[in-house]
C-alpha positions in Angstrom: 78.4 -121.4 -4.1 81.9 -121.8 -2.8 83.2 -119.4 -0.2 86.7 -120.9 -0.4 89.4 -118.7 -2.0 90.5 -120.1 -5.4 94.1 -120.4 -6.4 94.8 -119.8 -10.0 94.9 -123.0 -11.9 93.8 -125.1 -8.8 91.1 -127.8 -9.5 87.7 -127.2 -7.8 87.6 -129.6 -4.9 83.8 -130.3 -5.7 84.9 -131.8 -9.1 87.8 -133.8 -7.7 85.8 -137.0 -6.7 87.5 -139.5 -8.9 90.8 -141.1 -8.0 91.8 -140.8 -11.7 92.1 -137.0 -11.3 94.5 -137.2 -8.3 98.3 -137.7 -8.5 98.1 -139.2 -4.8 98.6 -143.0 -4.5 95.6 -144.2 -2.6 97.5 -147.0 -0.9 100.3 -144.6 0.4 97.7 -142.0 1.3 96.0 -144.6 3.5 99.2 -145.5 5.1 99.8 -141.8 5.9 96.3 -141.4 7.5 97.0 -144.5 9.5 99.6 -142.7 11.5 96.7 -140.8 13.1 95.2 -142.8 16.0 91.5 -142.9 16.2 88.9 -144.4 18.5 86.8 -147.4 17.4 83.1 -147.4 17.1 80.2 -149.7 15.9 77.6 -147.6 14.1 74.2 -149.2 14.3 70.8 -148.7 12.9 67.6 -150.6 12.4 66.0 -151.7 9.1 62.3 -150.9 8.6 61.4 -154.4 9.7 63.4 -153.8 12.9 66.5 -156.1 12.0 69.7 -154.6 13.5 72.6 -153.6 11.4 76.0 -152.4 12.4 79.5 -152.0 11.3 82.9 -151.1 12.7 84.0 -147.4 12.0 86.8 -145.1 12.9 85.7 -142.0 11.0 83.4 -140.8 13.9 84.0 -137.1 14.9 82.3 -134.3 16.7 81.0 -131.5 14.7 79.3 -129.0 17.2 78.5 -128.8 20.8 75.5 -126.4 20.4 73.6 -128.0 18.8 75.2 -131.3 19.6 76.1 -132.8 16.2 78.4 -135.7 15.2 79.4 -137.3 11.9 80.8 -140.5 10.5 81.3 -141.7 7.0 80.6 -145.0 5.0 82.1 -146.1 1.7 79.6 -145.9 -1.1 79.8 -149.6 -2.0 79.0 -150.9 1.5 76.2 -153.4 1.6 74.7 -151.6 4.5 74.6 -148.3 2.8 70.9 -148.3 2.1 70.0 -149.3 5.7 71.9 -146.3 7.0 70.6 -143.9 4.4 67.0 -144.8 5.2 67.2 -145.1 9.0 65.7 -142.3 11.0 68.3 -142.8 13.7 71.7 -144.3 14.2 73.8 -145.0 17.3 77.6 -144.5 17.7 78.9 -147.1 20.1 82.4 -146.2 21.2 84.3 -149.4 22.1 86.4 -150.2 25.0 89.9 -151.7 25.1 88.4 -155.1 25.9 86.1 -155.1 22.9 88.7 -155.7 20.1 87.0 -159.0 19.2 83.7 -157.2 18.8 85.3 -154.6 16.5 86.7 -157.4 14.4 83.3 -159.2 14.3 81.5 -156.1 13.0 84.3 -155.3 10.5 83.5 -158.5 8.6 80.5 -159.3 6.3 77.9 -161.5 8.1 74.3 -162.2 7.9 73.7 -161.6 11.6 76.6 -159.8 13.4 74.3 -159.5 16.5 74.3 -163.1 17.3 75.7 -163.4 20.9 76.0 -159.6 21.4 74.4 -157.9 24.3 72.3 -154.9 23.1 69.1 -153.1 23.6 67.1 -151.0 21.0 67.6 -147.3 21.3 66.1 -144.4 19.6 64.6 -145.4 16.2 65.4 -149.0 17.1 69.2 -148.5 16.5 71.1 -151.0 18.8 72.9 -149.7 21.8 75.7 -152.2 22.6 76.2 -153.2 26.2 79.7 -152.5 27.7 80.6 -149.7 25.4 82.5 -146.9 26.7 80.1 -144.4 25.4 77.1 -144.2 23.0 75.5 -141.4 21.1 72.0 -142.0 19.9 71.5 -139.7 16.9 68.7 -138.5 14.7 69.8 -138.6 11.0 70.0 -135.0 9.9 71.7 -135.0 6.6 74.0 -136.9 4.2 76.8 -135.5 2.1 78.7 -137.1 -0.7 82.5 -136.9 -0.6 84.5 -138.9 -3.0 83.9 -142.6 -2.4 82.1 -142.0 0.9 78.8 -140.8 2.2 79.2 -138.6 5.3 76.3 -138.9 7.8 75.5 -136.0 10.0 73.5 -136.8 13.2 71.8 -134.7 16.0 72.7 -136.3 19.4 69.4 -136.8 21.2 70.8 -139.1 24.0 74.1 -140.3 25.2 75.8 -142.2 28.0 79.4 -142.7 28.9 81.7 -144.2 31.6 85.3 -144.4 32.7 86.4 -147.5 30.8 89.5 -147.4 28.7 88.7 -146.8 25.0 89.9 -149.0 22.1 92.3 -147.3 19.7 93.3 -147.9 16.1 96.5 -146.9 14.3 98.7 -148.1 11.5 96.3 -151.0 10.9 96.2 -152.5 14.3 94.3 -152.1 17.7 96.0 -150.6 20.7 95.4 -148.7 23.9 96.1 -145.3 25.4 99.1 -145.0 27.7 98.7 -142.1 30.1 101.9 -140.3 31.2 101.6 -141.8 34.7 101.4 -145.4 33.2 104.5 -144.8 31.0 106.4 -143.8 34.1 105.6 -147.0 35.9 105.9 -149.3 33.0 109.0 -151.6 32.8 
């Protein structure tokens, strides 16, 4: 059932999953989306054998305060998709401005991204990364398919946060937040 009002002649969004049916250029659309600055996270989970998995992600968002729900999305052809689909829990580790190298490391394919990384097992074995600005340990609640991504919905069961400066991402590059008072004192 679709509660959205339908415009005469407009395609049903539920059937508009293939890029062939859109007149929007994917590369240009990505450039437009890149103007929206996001935080940078590493999403982690554990395989059934306990092996840690993780990837850099900037599609994290809050959904609800009561109950506490968050979401993130993963492209359907990711080599880690099965791990996250089968995990009981995942952790969203929000990175700090000093963790750009870690974001880059987890954005690349590697057999063991956790070599040399300080972490502890969280709920469901999902790694909680040391020195992150915040982390949200989530029970996997549901998955939704949207185009070329799977959207993961998680119920937050534990979280921590601090006052460190977050790492930001916009227009294909990392950056930092500059508060009004910092701009006034910057040369």
